[in-house]
Coordinates of C-alpha atoms and ligand atoms in Angstrom, one line a residue:
M188 CA 0.0 0.1 0.0
T189 CA 1.3 3.5 -0.8
K190 CA 1.4 6.3 1.8
K191 CA 1.3 10.2 1.7
V192 CA 4.2 11.6 3.8
L193 CA 4.7 15.1 4.8
V194 CA 8.3 16.3 5.3
I195 CA 8.6 19.5 7.3
G196 CA 11.5 21.7 5.9
E197 CA 13.8 23.5 8.0
V198 CA 15.0 26.8 6.8
R199 CA 18.2 28.5 8.0
D200 CA 19.7 31.9 6.9
G201 CA 17.2 31.8 3.8
E202 CA 18.1 28.3 2.7
L203 CA 16.7 24.6 3.3
R204 CA 19.1 22.7 5.4
N205 CA 20.5 19.5 3.9
V206 CA 18.6 17.4 6.5
S207 CA 15.3 18.4 4.8
F208 CA 16.4 16.8 1.5
E209 CA 17.6 13.8 3.4
A210 CA 14.1 13.7 5.1
I211 CA 12.6 13.7 1.6
A212 CA 14.6 10.5 0.7
A213 CA 13.5 8.9 3.9
G214 CA 9.9 10.1 3.0
K215 CA 10.3 8.3 -0.5
T216 CA 11.0 5.1 1.2
V217 CA 8.1 5.3 3.8
A218 CA 5.8 6.5 1.0
N219 CA 6.5 3.2 -0.8
G220 CA 5.7 4.8 -4.2
G221 CA 3.1 7.1 -2.9
E222 CA 3.3 10.9 -2.4
V223 CA 5.9 12.8 -0.5
V224 CA 4.8 16.5 0.3
G225 CA 7.4 19.1 1.3
V226 CA 6.1 21.7 3.8
L227 CA 7.8 25.2 4.0
L228 CA 7.1 27.1 7.0
G229 CA 8.1 30.6 7.4
D230 CA 7.3 34.2 6.5
N231 CA 9.3 34.4 3.3
V232 CA 9.9 31.1 2.1
S233 CA 8.1 30.6 -1.2
G234 CA 11.4 31.1 -3.2
L235 CA 12.6 27.6 -1.9
T236 CA 9.8 25.6 -3.4
D237 CA 11.7 24.6 -6.5
V238 CA 14.8 23.3 -4.6
F239 CA 12.6 21.2 -2.4
A240 CA 11.0 19.6 -5.5
Q241 CA 14.5 19.3 -7.1
Y242 CA 15.4 16.9 -4.3
G243 CA 12.3 14.8 -4.7
A244 CA 9.2 16.4 -3.1
D245 CA 6.2 15.6 -5.3
R246 CA 4.3 18.6 -4.1
V247 CA 5.3 21.6 -1.9
I248 CA 2.9 23.3 0.5
V249 CA 3.8 27.0 1.5
A250 CA 2.4 28.1 4.9
E251 CA 3.7 31.6 5.4
H252 CA 2.8 33.8 8.5
P253 CA 4.9 36.5 10.2
D254 CA 4.8 34.4 13.6
L255 CA 6.6 31.6 11.7
K256 CA 9.5 33.7 10.8
T257 CA 11.6 32.2 13.7
Y258 CA 11.0 28.9 15.2
T259 CA 8.8 28.6 18.2
T260 CA 7.3 25.4 19.5
D261 CA 3.7 26.8 19.7
A262 CA 3.7 28.5 16.3
Y263 CA 5.2 25.6 14.4
Q264 CA 3.2 22.9 16.2
Q265 CA -0.1 24.9 15.2
A266 CA 1.0 25.4 11.6
I267 CA 2.0 21.7 11.0
L268 CA -1.2 20.2 12.6
Q269 CA -3.2 22.6 10.4
V270 CA -1.4 21.5 7.2
F271 CA -1.9 17.8 8.7
D272 CA -5.7 18.4 9.0
I273 CA -5.9 19.6 5.3
E274 CA -3.5 16.8 3.9
N275 CA -4.5 14.0 6.2
P276 CA -1.2 12.2 5.6
D277 CA -0.1 8.8 6.7
G278 CA 3.3 10.1 8.1
V279 CA 5.5 13.2 9.1
I280 CA 9.2 13.4 8.9
L281 CA 11.4 16.0 10.4
G282 CA 15.1 16.5 10.8
H283 CA 16.6 15.4 14.3
T284 CA 17.8 19.1 14.8
A285 CA 16.9 21.4 17.7
M286 CA 13.7 22.1 16.0
G287 CA 12.8 18.4 15.3
K288 CA 13.8 17.2 18.7
D289 CA 11.5 20.0 20.2
V290 CA 8.4 19.7 18.0
G291 CA 8.6 16.0 17.0
P292 CA 7.4 14.5 20.2
R293 CA 4.8 17.1 20.6
L294 CA 3.4 16.3 17.2
A295 CA 3.6 12.5 17.9
M296 CA 1.6 13.1 21.0
K297 CA -1.1 15.2 19.3
L298 CA -1.4 12.7 16.5
Q299 CA -1.6 9.8 19.0
A300 CA 1.4 8.2 17.3
G301 CA 4.8 6.9 18.5
L302 CA 7.9 8.7 17.4
M303 CA 10.9 7.1 15.8
S304 CA 13.4 9.8 16.9
D305 CA 17.0 10.2 15.6
A306 CA 16.7 7.6 13.0
V307 CA 19.8 6.9 10.9
S308 CA 18.1 4.6 8.3
V309 CA 14.7 3.4 7.1
E310 CA 13.7 0.5 5.2
L311 CA 10.4 -1.2 4.2
D312 CA 9.3 -4.6 5.5
G313 CA 6.4 -5.1 3.2
D314 CA 4.3 -2.0 3.8
D315 CA 5.7 -1.2 7.0
A316 CA 8.4 1.2 7.8
I317 CA 11.4 -0.2 10.0
F318 CA 13.6 2.6 11.4
T319 CA 17.1 2.0 12.8
R320 CA 18.0 4.3 15.6
P321 CA 21.1 4.4 18.2
I322 CA 20.5 3.5 21.8
Y323 CA 22.6 3.4 24.8
S324 CA 24.6 6.6 23.7
G325 CA 25.3 5.1 20.2
K326 CA 26.6 1.6 21.6
A327 CA 23.8 -0.3 20.1
F328 CA 21.3 0.1 17.3
E329 CA 17.6 -1.0 17.5
K330 CA 15.4 -1.6 14.7
K331 CA 11.6 -0.4 15.1
K332 CA 8.7 -1.1 12.9
V333 CA 5.7 1.1 12.6
K334 CA 3.0 -1.5 12.3
E335 CA -0.1 0.8 12.6
G336 CA -1.0 4.4 12.9
I337 CA 0.8 7.5 11.7
V338 CA 4.5 7.2 10.9
C339 CA 6.1 10.2 12.8
A340 CA 10.0 10.3 12.8
T341 CA 13.0 12.7 13.1
I342 CA 16.1 11.7 11.2
R343 CA 19.6 12.3 12.2
P344 CA 21.5 14.6 9.8
N345 CA 24.1 13.2 7.4
N346 CA 22.9 9.6 7.6
I347 CA 20.3 9.1 5.0
A348 CA 21.5 10.0 1.4
A349 CA 19.5 12.7 -0.2
L350 CA 18.4 12.0 -3.7
E351 CA 20.2 13.6 -6.5
Q352 CA 19.1 17.1 -7.3
D353 CA 17.4 17.4 -10.6
P354 CA 17.9 21.2 -11.2
T355 CA 15.3 21.3 -14.0
K356 CA 12.4 20.4 -11.9
K357 CA 9.9 23.0 -11.0
A358 CA 7.5 22.5 -7.9
D359 CA 3.9 21.9 -7.8
V360 CA 3.0 24.5 -5.3
S361 CA 0.0 25.1 -3.2
T362 CA -0.6 27.6 -0.3
V363 CA -2.2 27.1 3.2
A364 CA -3.3 30.1 5.3
V365 CA -2.5 29.1 8.8
D366 CA -4.1 30.6 11.8
I367 CA -1.6 31.1 14.6
K368 CA -2.9 32.2 18.0
D369 CA -2.4 32.2 21.8
L370 CA 1.5 32.0 21.4
R371 CA 3.2 31.6 24.8
T372 CA 6.5 32.8 23.5
V373 CA 7.4 35.5 21.0
I374 CA 10.9 35.8 19.6
K375 CA 11.9 39.5 19.6
D376 CA 15.4 39.2 18.1
V377 CA 17.8 36.5 17.2
V378 CA 21.5 37.1 18.1
Q379 CA 23.8 34.6 16.3
K380 CA 27.3 33.9 17.2
A381 CA 29.9 33.8 14.3
T382 CA 30.7 30.0 13.9
G383 CA 32.9 30.1 10.9
G384 CA 30.2 29.3 8.3
V385 CA 30.0 25.3 8.2
D386 CA 27.2 23.9 10.3
L387 CA 28.7 21.6 12.7
S388 CA 25.8 19.0 12.7
E389 CA 25.8 19.0 8.9
A390 CA 29.6 19.1 8.2
N391 CA 31.3 16.4 6.3
V392 CA 34.6 17.2 8.0
I393 CA 34.9 18.0 11.5
V394 CA 38.2 18.9 13.4
A395 CA 37.5 18.7 16.9
G396 CA 39.8 19.7 19.8
G397 CA 40.0 18.7 23.5
R398 CA 41.6 19.9 26.7
G399 CA 44.9 18.7 25.3
V400 CA 44.8 21.7 22.9
K401 CA 45.5 23.7 26.0
S402 CA 44.2 27.4 25.0
K403 CA 41.9 29.3 22.9
E404 CA 44.9 30.1 20.6
G405 CA 45.6 26.5 20.3
F406 CA 42.3 26.0 18.4
Q407 CA 43.6 28.3 15.5
P408 CA 45.6 25.3 13.8
L409 CA 42.3 23.2 14.1
Q410 CA 40.4 26.1 12.3
E411 CA 43.1 26.1 9.6
L412 CA 42.9 22.4 9.1
A413 CA 39.1 22.8 8.9
D414 CA 39.1 25.7 6.5
L415 CA 41.4 23.7 4.3
L416 CA 39.1 20.8 4.2
G417 CA 35.9 22.8 4.0
G418 CA 34.9 21.5 7.5
A419 CA 33.9 22.7 10.8
V420 CA 35.6 22.9 14.1
G421 CA 34.1 21.1 17.2
A422 CA 35.3 20.4 20.8
S423 CA 35.0 18.2 23.5
R424 CA 33.3 19.3 26.8
G425 CA 36.7 19.4 28.4
A426 CA 37.8 22.2 26.1
C427 CA 34.6 24.0 26.4
D428 CA 34.6 23.8 30.2
A429 CA 38.2 25.1 30.1
D430 CA 36.8 28.1 28.1
Y431 CA 39.1 27.4 25.0
C432 CA 35.7 27.5 22.8
D433 CA 32.1 28.1 22.9
Y434 CA 29.7 25.5 24.1
G435 CA 28.0 25.7 20.7
L436 CA 30.8 23.6 19.6
Q437 CA 30.6 20.8 22.2
I438 CA 30.1 17.3 20.7
G439 CA 28.7 14.5 22.7
Q440 CA 26.0 13.2 24.9
T441 CA 25.2 16.7 26.1
G442 CA 26.4 18.5 23.1
K443 CA 25.8 17.9 19.3
V444 CA 25.6 14.5 17.8
V445 CA 27.5 14.3 14.5
T446 CA 28.1 11.8 11.7
P447 CA 30.7 13.4 9.4
D448 CA 32.6 11.5 6.7
L449 CA 35.8 12.5 8.4
Y450 CA 36.2 13.3 12.1
F451 CA 39.7 14.4 13.6
A452 CA 39.9 14.1 17.4
I453 CA 42.9 16.2 18.5
G454 CA 43.9 16.1 22.2
I455 CA 40.6 14.3 23.1
S456 CA 40.8 11.5 25.5
G457 CA 37.6 9.8 24.2
A458 CA 35.4 9.6 27.3
I459 CA 32.3 7.6 26.7
Q460 CA 30.1 10.8 26.8
H461 CA 32.2 12.3 23.9
L462 CA 32.0 9.1 22.0
A463 CA 28.2 9.2 22.2
G464 CA 28.3 12.2 20.0
M465 CA 30.8 11.1 17.3
S466 CA 31.5 7.5 17.2
N467 CA 29.4 6.9 14.1
S468 CA 31.6 9.2 12.1
K469 CA 32.5 7.2 9.0
V470 CA 36.4 7.8 9.4
I471 CA 37.8 8.9 12.8
V472 CA 41.5 10.1 13.0
A473 CA 42.8 10.6 16.3
I474 CA 45.9 12.5 17.6
N475 CA 46.9 11.9 21.1
K476 CA 50.3 11.8 23.2
D477 CA 48.8 8.9 25.3
P478 CA 48.8 5.6 23.5
E479 CA 46.3 4.2 26.0
A480 CA 43.7 6.9 25.3
P481 CA 40.2 5.3 24.7
I482 CA 39.8 7.4 21.5
F483 CA 42.0 5.0 19.8
E484 CA 39.5 2.3 20.5
V485 CA 37.1 3.8 18.0
A486 CA 39.6 5.5 15.7
D487 CA 40.3 4.2 12.2
Y488 CA 43.7 6.0 12.1
G489 CA 45.5 6.9 15.3
I490 CA 48.7 9.1 15.6
V491 CA 50.5 8.9 19.0
G492 CA 52.3 12.0 19.6
D493 CA 52.3 15.7 20.5
L494 CA 49.5 17.4 18.5
F495 CA 51.5 20.8 18.4
E496 CA 54.1 19.0 16.4
I497 CA 51.8 16.7 14.3
L498 CA 49.2 19.1 13.3
P499 CA 51.1 21.7 11.4
I500 CA 52.9 18.8 9.5
L501 CA 49.5 17.2 8.8
T502 CA 47.9 20.5 7.4
E503 CA 51.0 21.3 5.3
E504 CA 51.0 17.7 3.7
L505 CA 47.2 18.1 3.0
R506 CA 47.7 21.6 1.5
N507 CA 50.3 20.3 -0.9
L508 CA 48.2 17.5 -2.1
Ligands
LIG54 P1 40.7 15.1 28.8 O1 40.0 13.8 29.3 O2 41.5 15.8 29.9 O3 41.6 14.5 27.6 C1 42.6 15.4 27.2 C2 43.5 14.5 26.2 O4 44.4 15.3 25.5 C3 44.2 13.4 26.9 O5 44.0 12.1 26.5 C4 45.7 13.7 26.7 O6 46.5 12.6 26.5 C5 45.6 14.5 25.5 N1 46.8 15.5 25.3 C6 47.1 16.3 26.2 N2 48.2 17.1 25.7 C7 48.4 16.6 24.4 C8 49.3 17.0 23.2 N3 50.1 18.0 23.5 N4 49.3 16.4 22.2 C9 48.3 15.3 22.0 N5 47.4 14.8 23.0 C10 47.4 15.6 24.2 N6 32.4 15.3 27.1 C11 32.1 15.6 26.0 O7 33.2 15.7 25.1 N7 30.9 15.8 25.3 C12 29.8 15.8 26.1 O8 28.7 15.9 25.5 C13 29.9 15.3 27.5 N8 28.7 15.3 28.2 C14 28.9 14.7 29.6 C15 27.8 14.6 30.2 C16 28.0 14.2 31.7 C17 26.6 13.9 32.4 C18 29.4 13.9 32.2 C19 29.3 13.4 33.6 C20 30.4 14.2 31.4 C21 30.3 14.7 30.1 N9 31.4 15.0 29.3 C22 31.2 15.3 28.0 C23 32.7 14.9 29.9 C24 33.5 13.7 29.7 O9 33.3 12.9 30.8 C25 35.1 14.1 29.8 O10 35.2 14.8 30.9 C26 35.5 15.0 28.5 O11 35.0 14.6 27.4 C27 37.1 15.2 28.5 O12 37.4 16.0 27.6 P2 38.6 15.9 26.9 O13 38.9 14.6 26.3 O14 38.9 17.1 26.1 O15 39.7 16.0 28.2

């Protein structure tokens, strides 16, 4: 049986985040040949309809409202539920981002559905969607099947491959007038920290530093390597606690969960709470002067030595490739 699946797009700095395209790919699997409908919420998002379609949305719904300009739980929940009432779909998929983590469980509760949160893959068993999701801080994976009711899921960025973009495609667009009321929170202003451009949770390359980096200035060579590879800088909590960098860069159980193609762990011991946020990276390179450091147990490539000697050589060699 085919299904109709809504995919809630996530817009940042005027662009759809990659995870929204990955969610379309997940939606295609769940829909089983049915329809995947992209939903764009915001106050000036209609320019993004074609790109949503180019990554596979069969139709795009635009719901614009001044109260949707910046994400708030109440406004987005109301808007999504109103689109849901009109479309009556079989499922809804969001990115497992700050937004998806917040509104996903609320939607599931309102829709009387279970929530497949933080899914890293999805497949079909007959008509039923089976989601794979990490448990026990990434030490194991469970597979869960949605046997009945609405399929409600959030997917982890960088795990489900987006479909190839068809730049010639034009979206089949409809608009929905949403009624937003009784907001308990209103965003007056958004103050953004300069993060160097590449979004940590969607970066393909991450150069992460730990307490071994020893200072704020010590992070500069890590930034250089990240810039060279088009990646982002991340950090352990040890480095954040020591005020070498901002908590927005923290990776781990109480920080961001990342799955880049390439993860450098530099001067990071590899505590279990750090591994919870990065151990599913595709290739892990560790530099640590302690050969017994637990990070080497998950690393694909390990270099034992002083990071201050090794990092400049590594960066130079990569620059000369
Ligand atoms: P350290 O453990 O101090 O390790 C520093 C490493 O640098 C050492 O292995 C050392 O050999 C190496 N080193 C030192 N100098 C050099 C050099 N010159 N060259 C090469 N290597 C060098 N941590 C997280 O990262 N993320 C989380 O989300 C997180 N959540 C937590 C939640 C809870 C509830 C708790 C209790 C802890 C959490 N932690 C988290 C903290 C975690 O337990 C560790 O304390 C932390 O990850 C350690 O950071 P670190 O590896 O940078 O520092």
